[in-house]
Amino acid sequence: MAETYGLPLENPEPDIREFKNVMLREKVPERVHFAEILFDKAPVKYLLEKYLGREWVDPGGSRGRKSVEAYLDNMIQLWHKFGYDYIRIERNEILTGGKNESIFPGNWKTPADSNENGDQRSWANENEGLINSWEDFEEYSWPAVDEIPMWPYEYLSENLPEGMGLFVSFTEGFLENLMNVTVGYVPLSRMLHRQPDLLKAISDKVGETIISFYRRIMDLPRLHGVFQGDDLGFKTSTLISPEHLRKYVLPWHEKLANLVHQNDLLYFLHTCGTKGPIIEDLIEDVGVDAIHSFEDQIKPVTTFYEEYGDRIGVLGGIDMDKLTRLPERKLREYVRKVLEKCASSGGYALGAGNSVADYVPIENYLAMMEEGLNWNP
């Protein structure tokens, strides 16, 4: 029998309103709240089968809509029973059968994963995109947002347990859809200097397409926010210059954040890499309510919280290397140190620095969660 670590919770008491107030620093937390952006398939399957006694259902299964509904039922139970106040669902989980596909056609590489317990992963083709000229732009198969089905989001809204909220992420981010999908990173680097007008047209079309979908979903009951992903940096720098981000990318995040805030919802942003060159833009101009993805080698979450925690919410931050490789006792000590510095004043939720990836030992994930459950702010 699997060791429980105090999980799953027998009687969860999610409180999305308190979570919102804590993340906005309007309330001192009465307990530790949890936050994740996603779980890989392998940990989901293990937790469902070993801890919840449920059967894994592939959302791309042969039963069509019934497969997706069964998958969503499983995900609701997972997020609920493991102590979260919300569930976050990505479009590719429910509309592409779990495949890592963008709504925008692109050149994806799909080699077999070397991790025997993982899924086949898709990789961006950095050297070749689909739009390299104005002719390509005109001929590109831009997605018809009005044809994207809404029923999976409505199903989630109708079936959430009392007290839980829904966060959505419809697609990859504004930069990611330029860099990874429509143009490619290498061609994008050239286009920034050789074809800026074309790049502006592409970025505007991508941005308006993404915003158009979110306009459709703003009135969804139980929706409490958008938790958008958009990797803008790496260890030492942003992926394109801060000046170019301010021209092609950040204005679209600001437009999305404005739409979200106009509907009294939260705008969370996951972005990997260094945030230093653009953190003031994200806080002051975009208006991000809480930010996610931290790595100790870049800036530990405790340092970020100390510097910016009075101005922006902080999500996760348990370093992926430590979450993956530390012995349980050392990991628990590390988690407690993070909680000591971040968990008492508000504006923080505990979770992985990036995600519950398929290489993270389940025991380490559960130990992190148990430390949060046992912590008294």
Short mmCIF file of N, CA and C in Angstrom, two decimals, residues 182-354:
data_model
loop_
_atom_site.label_atom_id
_atom_site.label_comp_id
_atom_site.label_asym_id
_atom_site.label_seq_id
_atom_site.Cartn_x
_atom_site.Cartn_y
_atom_site.Cartn_z
N THR A 182 4.66 29.54 -35.24
CA THR A 182 4.39 30.15 -36.54
C THR A 182 5.65 30.54 -37.30
N VAL A 183 6.68 31.03 -36.59
CA VAL A 183 7.87 31.56 -37.25
C VAL A 183 9.10 30.69 -37.00
N GLY A 184 9.32 30.27 -35.76
CA GLY A 184 10.54 29.56 -35.39
C GLY A 184 11.55 30.52 -34.79
N TYR A 185 12.33 30.03 -33.83
CA TYR A 185 13.22 30.92 -33.08
C TYR A 185 14.31 31.54 -33.96
N VAL A 186 14.95 30.72 -34.79
CA VAL A 186 16.02 31.24 -35.65
C VAL A 186 15.46 32.22 -36.69
N PRO A 187 14.40 31.86 -37.44
CA PRO A 187 13.84 32.84 -38.36
C PRO A 187 13.31 34.09 -37.65
N LEU A 188 12.76 33.92 -36.44
CA LEU A 188 12.29 35.07 -35.68
C LEU A 188 13.43 36.04 -35.38
N SER A 189 14.58 35.49 -35.03
CA SER A 189 15.74 36.34 -34.73
C SER A 189 16.14 37.18 -35.94
N ARG A 190 16.03 36.59 -37.12
CA ARG A 190 16.33 37.36 -38.35
C ARG A 190 15.22 38.36 -38.65
N MET A 191 13.98 37.90 -38.48
CA MET A 191 12.83 38.74 -38.82
C MET A 191 12.76 40.00 -37.97
N LEU A 192 13.23 39.91 -36.73
CA LEU A 192 13.24 41.09 -35.85
C LEU A 192 13.97 42.26 -36.49
N HIS A 193 14.97 41.97 -37.32
CA HIS A 193 15.81 43.02 -37.90
C HIS A 193 15.56 43.22 -39.40
N ARG A 194 15.16 42.14 -40.10
CA ARG A 194 15.02 42.24 -41.55
C ARG A 194 13.58 42.50 -41.99
N GLN A 195 12.61 41.99 -41.24
CA GLN A 195 11.20 42.11 -41.63
C GLN A 195 10.34 42.51 -40.44
N PRO A 196 10.63 43.61 -39.77
CA PRO A 196 9.88 43.96 -38.57
C PRO A 196 8.39 44.20 -38.84
N ASP A 197 8.05 44.71 -40.03
CA ASP A 197 6.64 44.94 -40.34
C ASP A 197 5.88 43.62 -40.44
N LEU A 198 6.50 42.62 -41.06
CA LEU A 198 5.87 41.30 -41.15
C LEU A 198 5.72 40.69 -39.76
N LEU A 199 6.75 40.79 -38.95
CA LEU A 199 6.67 40.23 -37.61
C LEU A 199 5.58 40.92 -36.79
N LYS A 200 5.44 42.22 -36.95
CA LYS A 200 4.38 42.94 -36.24
C LYS A 200 3.02 42.44 -36.67
N ALA A 201 2.84 42.19 -37.95
CA ALA A 201 1.57 41.68 -38.45
C ALA A 201 1.28 40.30 -37.89
N ILE A 202 2.31 39.44 -37.84
CA ILE A 202 2.12 38.09 -37.29
C ILE A 202 1.79 38.16 -35.81
N SER A 203 2.54 38.96 -35.06
CA SER A 203 2.30 39.04 -33.62
C SER A 203 0.92 39.60 -33.33
N ASP A 204 0.46 40.56 -34.12
CA ASP A 204 -0.87 41.12 -33.92
C ASP A 204 -1.95 40.09 -34.24
N LYS A 205 -1.75 39.31 -35.29
CA LYS A 205 -2.74 38.29 -35.65
C LYS A 205 -2.78 37.19 -34.59
N VAL A 206 -1.63 36.75 -34.13
CA VAL A 206 -1.58 35.76 -33.05
C VAL A 206 -2.25 36.31 -31.80
N GLY A 207 -1.91 37.54 -31.44
CA GLY A 207 -2.47 38.13 -30.23
C GLY A 207 -3.97 38.28 -30.29
N GLU A 208 -4.48 38.78 -31.40
CA GLU A 208 -5.93 38.97 -31.51
C GLU A 208 -6.66 37.63 -31.51
N THR A 209 -6.07 36.61 -32.11
CA THR A 209 -6.69 35.28 -32.10
C THR A 209 -6.82 34.76 -30.67
N ILE A 210 -5.75 34.89 -29.90
CA ILE A 210 -5.77 34.41 -28.52
C ILE A 210 -6.78 35.20 -27.69
N ILE A 211 -6.75 36.52 -27.80
CA ILE A 211 -7.68 37.36 -27.05
C ILE A 211 -9.12 37.04 -27.43
N SER A 212 -9.37 36.75 -28.70
CA SER A 212 -10.73 36.47 -29.17
C SER A 212 -11.32 35.27 -28.46
N PHE A 213 -10.50 34.25 -28.22
CA PHE A 213 -11.03 33.10 -27.49
C PHE A 213 -11.37 33.49 -26.06
N TYR A 214 -10.46 34.17 -25.41
CA TYR A 214 -10.71 34.51 -24.01
C TYR A 214 -11.95 35.39 -23.85
N ARG A 215 -12.26 36.21 -24.85
CA ARG A 215 -13.49 37.00 -24.79
C ARG A 215 -14.71 36.08 -24.71
N ARG A 216 -14.64 34.94 -25.37
CA ARG A 216 -15.77 34.01 -25.39
C ARG A 216 -16.02 33.38 -24.03
N ILE A 217 -15.00 33.28 -23.21
CA ILE A 217 -15.10 32.47 -22.00
C ILE A 217 -15.24 33.30 -20.73
N MET A 218 -15.21 34.60 -20.83
CA MET A 218 -15.18 35.45 -19.64
C MET A 218 -16.41 35.30 -18.75
N ASP A 219 -17.55 34.95 -19.32
CA ASP A 219 -18.78 34.84 -18.55
C ASP A 219 -19.00 33.43 -17.99
N LEU A 220 -18.04 32.55 -18.14
CA LEU A 220 -18.22 31.17 -17.68
C LEU A 220 -18.36 31.13 -16.16
N PRO A 221 -19.43 30.52 -15.64
CA PRO A 221 -19.55 30.39 -14.19
C PRO A 221 -18.39 29.60 -13.59
N ARG A 222 -17.99 29.97 -12.40
CA ARG A 222 -16.91 29.33 -11.65
C ARG A 222 -15.52 29.68 -12.17
N LEU A 223 -15.45 30.44 -13.25
CA LEU A 223 -14.14 30.89 -13.74
C LEU A 223 -13.61 31.98 -12.81
N HIS A 224 -12.38 31.79 -12.34
CA HIS A 224 -11.79 32.77 -11.44
C HIS A 224 -10.52 33.40 -12.00
N GLY A 225 -10.09 32.95 -13.17
CA GLY A 225 -8.93 33.60 -13.73
C GLY A 225 -8.35 32.89 -14.92
N VAL A 226 -7.38 33.55 -15.53
CA VAL A 226 -6.56 33.00 -16.61
C VAL A 226 -5.17 32.77 -16.04
N PHE A 227 -4.66 31.57 -16.24
CA PHE A 227 -3.30 31.22 -15.80
C PHE A 227 -2.52 30.92 -17.07
N GLN A 228 -2.03 31.97 -17.70
CA GLN A 228 -1.39 31.87 -19.01
C GLN A 228 0.08 31.49 -18.87
N GLY A 229 0.54 30.66 -19.77
CA GLY A 229 1.96 30.37 -19.87
C GLY A 229 2.58 31.09 -21.05
N ASP A 230 3.79 31.59 -20.87
CA ASP A 230 4.53 32.21 -21.97
C ASP A 230 5.98 32.34 -21.54
N ASP A 231 6.83 31.42 -21.97
CA ASP A 231 8.23 31.44 -21.55
C ASP A 231 8.96 32.58 -22.26
N LEU A 232 9.40 33.55 -21.47
CA LEU A 232 10.01 34.76 -22.02
C LEU A 232 11.52 34.81 -21.84
N GLY A 233 12.09 33.87 -21.06
CA GLY A 233 13.51 33.95 -20.80
C GLY A 233 14.16 32.61 -20.59
N PHE A 234 15.47 32.65 -20.35
CA PHE A 234 16.22 31.47 -19.93
C PHE A 234 17.07 31.89 -18.74
N LYS A 235 18.12 31.18 -18.45
CA LYS A 235 18.83 31.39 -17.19
C LYS A 235 19.41 32.79 -17.04
N THR A 236 19.98 33.34 -18.09
CA THR A 236 20.72 34.60 -17.96
C THR A 236 20.12 35.77 -18.71
N SER A 237 19.07 35.54 -19.49
CA SER A 237 18.56 36.63 -20.32
C SER A 237 17.14 36.33 -20.76
N THR A 238 16.48 37.33 -21.30
CA THR A 238 15.22 37.09 -21.99
C THR A 238 15.52 36.46 -23.35
N LEU A 239 14.53 35.79 -23.93
CA LEU A 239 14.75 35.06 -25.18
C LEU A 239 14.88 35.98 -26.39
N ILE A 240 14.22 37.09 -26.35
CA ILE A 240 14.51 38.19 -27.27
C ILE A 240 14.70 39.43 -26.38
N SER A 241 15.19 40.49 -26.92
CA SER A 241 15.55 41.63 -26.08
C SER A 241 14.32 42.19 -25.37
N PRO A 242 14.51 42.78 -24.20
CA PRO A 242 13.38 43.43 -23.53
C PRO A 242 12.67 44.45 -24.42
N GLU A 243 13.43 45.17 -25.25
CA GLU A 243 12.82 46.15 -26.14
C GLU A 243 11.89 45.47 -27.15
N HIS A 244 12.32 44.34 -27.68
CA HIS A 244 11.46 43.62 -28.62
C HIS A 244 10.26 43.00 -27.91
N LEU A 245 10.44 42.52 -26.69
CA LEU A 245 9.29 42.03 -25.92
C LEU A 245 8.27 43.15 -25.73
N ARG A 246 8.75 44.34 -25.45
CA ARG A 246 7.84 45.47 -25.23
C ARG A 246 7.11 45.87 -26.51
N LYS A 247 7.67 45.56 -27.65
CA LYS A 247 7.03 45.91 -28.91
C LYS A 247 6.06 44.84 -29.39
N TYR A 248 6.45 43.57 -29.28
CA TYR A 248 5.69 42.51 -29.92
C TYR A 248 4.89 41.62 -28.97
N VAL A 249 5.23 41.58 -27.70
CA VAL A 249 4.68 40.56 -26.81
C VAL A 249 3.95 41.15 -25.60
N LEU A 250 4.61 41.98 -24.84
CA LEU A 250 4.03 42.46 -23.59
C LEU A 250 2.74 43.27 -23.78
N PRO A 251 2.58 44.02 -24.87
CA PRO A 251 1.28 44.70 -25.05
C PRO A 251 0.11 43.73 -25.12
N TRP A 252 0.33 42.53 -25.64
CA TRP A 252 -0.75 41.55 -25.71
C TRP A 252 -1.03 40.95 -24.34
N HIS A 253 0.00 40.75 -23.53
CA HIS A 253 -0.26 40.34 -22.16
C HIS A 253 -1.05 41.42 -21.42
N GLU A 254 -0.72 42.67 -21.68
CA GLU A 254 -1.45 43.76 -21.03
C GLU A 254 -2.92 43.77 -21.47
N LYS A 255 -3.17 43.56 -22.75
CA LYS A 255 -4.55 43.52 -23.24
C LYS A 255 -5.32 42.36 -22.61
N LEU A 256 -4.67 41.20 -22.48
CA LEU A 256 -5.33 40.06 -21.87
C LEU A 256 -5.58 40.32 -20.39
N ALA A 257 -4.60 40.86 -19.70
CA ALA A 257 -4.78 41.17 -18.28
C ALA A 257 -5.90 42.19 -18.09
N ASN A 258 -5.99 43.17 -18.96
CA ASN A 258 -7.07 44.16 -18.86
C ASN A 258 -8.43 43.50 -19.04
N LEU A 259 -8.54 42.62 -20.03
CA LEU A 259 -9.79 41.89 -20.25
C LEU A 259 -10.17 41.09 -19.01
N VAL A 260 -9.20 40.39 -18.46
CA VAL A 260 -9.44 39.57 -17.28
C VAL A 260 -9.88 40.43 -16.10
N HIS A 261 -9.18 41.51 -15.86
CA HIS A 261 -9.50 42.38 -14.72
C HIS A 261 -10.84 43.08 -14.89
N GLN A 262 -11.20 43.41 -16.13
CA GLN A 262 -12.51 44.02 -16.37
C GLN A 262 -13.65 43.08 -15.97
N ASN A 263 -13.37 41.79 -15.93
CA ASN A 263 -14.37 40.80 -15.54
C ASN A 263 -14.15 40.31 -14.11
N ASP A 264 -13.38 41.06 -13.33
CA ASP A 264 -13.13 40.78 -11.92
C ASP A 264 -12.50 39.40 -11.72
N LEU A 265 -11.59 39.05 -12.61
CA LEU A 265 -10.87 37.78 -12.54
C LEU A 265 -9.39 38.05 -12.32
N LEU A 266 -8.64 36.98 -12.06
CA LEU A 266 -7.20 37.08 -11.80
C LEU A 266 -6.40 36.75 -13.06
N TYR A 267 -5.26 37.41 -13.21
CA TYR A 267 -4.34 37.09 -14.29
C TYR A 267 -3.04 36.58 -13.70
N PHE A 268 -2.82 35.27 -13.82
CA PHE A 268 -1.57 34.63 -13.40
C PHE A 268 -0.73 34.37 -14.65
N LEU A 269 0.58 34.48 -14.49
CA LEU A 269 1.49 34.25 -15.62
C LEU A 269 2.59 33.29 -15.22
N HIS A 270 2.72 32.21 -15.99
CA HIS A 270 3.87 31.31 -15.88
C HIS A 270 4.86 31.74 -16.94
N THR A 271 6.08 32.06 -16.52
CA THR A 271 7.13 32.35 -17.49
C THR A 271 8.46 31.86 -16.95
N CYS A 272 9.09 30.98 -17.69
CA CYS A 272 10.39 30.44 -17.29
C CYS A 272 11.49 31.46 -17.55
N GLY A 273 12.60 31.25 -16.86
CA GLY A 273 13.78 32.06 -17.10
C GLY A 273 13.85 33.30 -16.24
N THR A 274 14.87 34.09 -16.47
CA THR A 274 15.05 35.32 -15.69
C THR A 274 13.93 36.31 -15.98
N LYS A 275 13.49 36.97 -14.93
CA LYS A 275 12.43 37.96 -15.07
C LYS A 275 12.94 39.38 -14.82
N GLY A 276 14.19 39.48 -14.37
CA GLY A 276 14.72 40.76 -13.95
C GLY A 276 14.57 41.89 -14.95
N PRO A 277 14.93 41.69 -16.24
CA PRO A 277 14.87 42.81 -17.18
C PRO A 277 13.46 43.33 -17.46
N ILE A 278 12.44 42.51 -17.16
CA ILE A 278 11.07 42.92 -17.50
C ILE A 278 10.12 42.85 -16.32
N ILE A 279 10.63 42.63 -15.11
CA ILE A 279 9.73 42.45 -13.98
C ILE A 279 8.90 43.70 -13.72
N GLU A 280 9.49 44.87 -13.88
CA GLU A 280 8.71 46.10 -13.67
C GLU A 280 7.62 46.22 -14.72
N ASP A 281 7.89 45.80 -15.95
CA ASP A 281 6.86 45.80 -16.99
C ASP A 281 5.71 44.88 -16.59
N LEU A 282 6.04 43.69 -16.09
CA LEU A 282 5.01 42.72 -15.74
C LEU A 282 4.15 43.20 -14.58
N ILE A 283 4.77 43.87 -13.63
CA ILE A 283 4.03 44.35 -12.46
C ILE A 283 3.26 45.63 -12.78
N GLU A 284 3.95 46.63 -13.32
CA GLU A 284 3.37 47.96 -13.46
C GLU A 284 2.54 48.14 -14.74
N ASP A 285 3.00 47.57 -15.85
CA ASP A 285 2.32 47.80 -17.12
C ASP A 285 1.31 46.69 -17.44
N VAL A 286 1.76 45.46 -17.39
CA VAL A 286 0.86 44.34 -17.69
C VAL A 286 -0.18 44.19 -16.58
N GLY A 287 0.25 44.26 -15.33
CA GLY A 287 -0.67 44.08 -14.21
C GLY A 287 -0.87 42.63 -13.84
N VAL A 288 0.19 41.83 -13.90
CA VAL A 288 0.11 40.41 -13.51
C VAL A 288 -0.21 40.34 -12.01
N ASP A 289 -1.19 39.52 -11.65
CA ASP A 289 -1.58 39.37 -10.25
C ASP A 289 -0.65 38.44 -9.49
N ALA A 290 -0.19 37.39 -10.15
CA ALA A 290 0.73 36.45 -9.51
C ALA A 290 1.57 35.80 -10.59
N ILE A 291 2.82 35.51 -10.24
CA ILE A 291 3.77 34.98 -11.23
C ILE A 291 4.29 33.63 -10.80
N HIS A 292 4.60 32.80 -11.79
CA HIS A 292 4.98 31.41 -11.55
C HIS A 292 6.21 31.06 -12.37
N SER A 293 6.94 30.11 -11.84
CA SER A 293 8.14 29.49 -12.39
C SER A 293 9.37 30.17 -11.81
N PHE A 294 10.03 29.43 -10.92
CA PHE A 294 11.23 29.92 -10.25
C PHE A 294 12.28 28.83 -10.23
N GLU A 295 13.52 29.25 -10.32
CA GLU A 295 14.66 28.33 -10.30
C GLU A 295 15.74 28.95 -9.42
N ASP A 296 16.24 28.18 -8.49
CA ASP A 296 17.20 28.73 -7.52
C ASP A 296 18.44 29.30 -8.19
N GLN A 297 18.88 28.71 -9.30
CA GLN A 297 20.08 29.21 -9.98
C GLN A 297 19.85 30.58 -10.62
N ILE A 298 18.61 30.91 -10.87
CA ILE A 298 18.30 32.23 -11.44
C ILE A 298 18.03 33.22 -10.31
N LYS A 299 17.00 32.95 -9.53
CA LYS A 299 16.69 33.73 -8.33
C LYS A 299 15.76 32.88 -7.47
N PRO A 300 16.20 32.48 -6.27
CA PRO A 300 15.34 31.68 -5.40
C PRO A 300 14.02 32.38 -5.13
N VAL A 301 12.98 31.59 -4.97
CA VAL A 301 11.66 32.17 -4.73
C VAL A 301 11.64 33.02 -3.47
N THR A 302 12.44 32.64 -2.47
CA THR A 302 12.48 33.43 -1.24
C THR A 302 13.05 34.83 -1.49
N THR A 303 14.06 34.91 -2.34
CA THR A 303 14.63 36.21 -2.68
C THR A 303 13.64 37.05 -3.47
N PHE A 304 12.99 36.40 -4.45
CA PHE A 304 11.99 37.12 -5.24
C PHE A 304 10.87 37.63 -4.35
N TYR A 305 10.40 36.78 -3.44
CA TYR A 305 9.31 37.19 -2.54
C TYR A 305 9.74 38.37 -1.68
N GLU A 306 10.96 38.34 -1.19
CA GLU A 306 11.45 39.43 -0.36
C GLU A 306 11.50 40.74 -1.14
N GLU A 307 11.86 40.65 -2.43
CA GLU A 307 12.02 41.86 -3.24
C GLU A 307 10.69 42.37 -3.80
N TYR A 308 9.79 41.45 -4.17
CA TYR A 308 8.60 41.85 -4.91
C TYR A 308 7.29 41.36 -4.30
N GLY A 309 7.35 40.60 -3.22
CA GLY A 309 6.15 39.96 -2.69
C GLY A 309 5.09 40.91 -2.19
N ASP A 310 5.43 42.17 -1.98
CA ASP A 310 4.42 43.16 -1.57
C ASP A 310 3.74 43.81 -2.78
N ARG A 311 4.16 43.39 -4.00
CA ARG A 311 3.61 44.00 -5.21
C ARG A 311 3.00 42.99 -6.17
N ILE A 312 3.34 41.73 -6.04
CA ILE A 312 2.84 40.70 -6.95
C ILE A 312 2.80 39.37 -6.21
N GLY A 313 1.76 38.57 -6.48
CA GLY A 313 1.67 37.25 -5.88
C GLY A 313 2.75 36.33 -6.41
N VAL A 314 3.13 35.35 -5.58
CA VAL A 314 4.21 34.42 -5.91
C VAL A 314 3.67 33.00 -5.82
N LEU A 315 3.84 32.23 -6.90
CA LEU A 315 3.29 30.89 -7.00
C LEU A 315 4.40 29.85 -7.11
N GLY A 316 4.33 28.82 -6.26
CA GLY A 316 5.26 27.69 -6.37
C GLY A 316 6.64 28.01 -5.84
N GLY A 317 7.66 27.68 -6.63
CA GLY A 317 9.02 28.06 -6.30
C GLY A 317 9.89 26.98 -5.70
N ILE A 318 9.34 25.79 -5.41
CA ILE A 318 10.19 24.72 -4.90
C ILE A 318 11.04 24.22 -6.06
N ASP A 319 12.32 24.50 -5.99
CA ASP A 319 13.25 24.29 -7.10
C ASP A 319 13.16 22.87 -7.65
N MET A 320 13.07 22.74 -8.97
CA MET A 320 12.86 21.44 -9.59
C MET A 320 14.00 20.48 -9.34
N ASP A 321 15.23 20.97 -9.34
CA ASP A 321 16.37 20.10 -9.06
C ASP A 321 16.28 19.53 -7.65
N LYS A 322 15.94 20.38 -6.70
CA LYS A 322 15.82 19.91 -5.32
C LYS A 322 14.61 19.00 -5.15
N LEU A 323 13.51 19.35 -5.79
CA LEU A 323 12.30 18.53 -5.70
C LEU A 323 12.54 17.15 -6.29
N THR A 324 13.42 17.07 -7.26
CA THR A 324 13.69 15.80 -7.94
C THR A 324 14.78 14.98 -7.24
N ARG A 325 15.82 15.63 -6.74
CA ARG A 325 17.01 14.88 -6.33
C ARG A 325 17.29 14.86 -4.82
N LEU A 326 16.72 15.75 -4.06
CA LEU A 326 17.03 15.76 -2.63
C LEU A 326 16.42 14.56 -1.92
N PRO A 327 17.12 13.99 -0.94
CA PRO A 327 16.49 13.00 -0.06
C PRO A 327 15.33 13.67 0.67
N GLU A 328 14.36 12.87 1.06
CA GLU A 328 13.13 13.44 1.62
C GLU A 328 13.39 14.35 2.81
N ARG A 329 14.26 13.97 3.72
CA ARG A 329 14.50 14.78 4.91
C ARG A 329 15.05 16.15 4.51
N LYS A 330 16.00 16.18 3.59
CA LYS A 330 16.58 17.45 3.14
C LYS A 330 15.55 18.29 2.39
N LEU A 331 14.72 17.62 1.60
CA LEU A 331 13.69 18.35 0.87
C LEU A 331 12.71 19.01 1.84
N ARG A 332 12.31 18.27 2.86
CA ARG A 332 11.38 18.84 3.85
C ARG A 332 11.99 20.07 4.52
N GLU A 333 13.26 20.00 4.86
CA GLU A 333 13.93 21.15 5.48
C GLU A 333 13.90 22.35 4.53
N TYR A 334 14.17 22.08 3.27
CA TYR A 334 14.18 23.15 2.26
C TYR A 334 12.79 23.77 2.11
N VAL A 335 11.75 22.93 2.04
CA VAL A 335 10.39 23.44 1.90
C VAL A 335 10.01 24.29 3.11
N ARG A 336 10.37 23.83 4.31
CA ARG A 336 10.04 24.61 5.51
C ARG A 336 10.73 25.98 5.49
N LYS A 337 11.95 26.04 4.98
CA LYS A 337 12.64 27.33 4.90
C LYS A 337 11.92 28.27 3.94
N VAL A 338 11.40 27.72 2.84
CA VAL A 338 10.62 28.54 1.91
C VAL A 338 9.36 29.05 2.60
N LEU A 339 8.68 28.16 3.31
CA LEU A 339 7.45 28.56 4.00
C LEU A 339 7.73 29.60 5.08
N GLU A 340 8.83 29.45 5.78
CA GLU A 340 9.17 30.41 6.83
C GLU A 340 9.27 31.83 6.27
N LYS A 341 9.78 31.95 5.05
CA LYS A 341 10.02 33.27 4.47
C LYS A 341 8.86 33.79 3.63
N CYS A 342 7.97 32.89 3.18
CA CYS A 342 6.96 33.31 2.21
C CYS A 342 5.51 33.12 2.65
N ALA A 343 5.24 32.24 3.60
CA ALA A 343 3.87 31.76 3.78
C ALA A 343 3.03 32.53 4.78
N SER A 344 3.59 33.42 5.56
CA SER A 344 2.85 34.01 6.68
C SER A 344 2.12 35.30 6.36
N SER A 345 2.61 36.06 5.40
CA SER A 345 2.08 37.41 5.20
C SER A 345 1.08 37.53 4.07
N GLY A 346 0.89 36.47 3.29
CA GLY A 346 -0.01 36.53 2.14
C GLY A 346 0.76 36.68 0.84
N GLY A 347 0.06 36.43 -0.25
CA GLY A 347 0.68 36.57 -1.56
C GLY A 347 1.55 35.42 -1.97
N TYR A 348 1.39 34.24 -1.33
CA TYR A 348 2.21 33.09 -1.70
C TYR A 348 1.38 31.83 -1.67
N ALA A 349 1.63 30.93 -2.63
CA ALA A 349 1.04 29.59 -2.65
C ALA A 349 2.15 28.59 -2.96
N LEU A 350 2.16 27.48 -2.24
CA LEU A 350 3.22 26.48 -2.32
C LEU A 350 3.04 25.57 -3.53
N GLY A 351 4.15 25.24 -4.19
CA GLY A 351 4.10 24.29 -5.29
C GLY A 351 5.46 24.14 -5.94
N ALA A 352 5.51 23.31 -6.97
CA ALA A 352 6.75 23.07 -7.70
C ALA A 352 7.21 24.34 -8.40
N GLY A 353 8.54 24.44 -8.56
CA GLY A 353 9.10 25.60 -9.26
C GLY A 353 8.64 25.69 -10.69
N ASN A 354 8.37 24.54 -11.32
CA ASN A 354 7.87 24.53 -12.69
C ASN A 354 6.58 23.74 -12.80
#
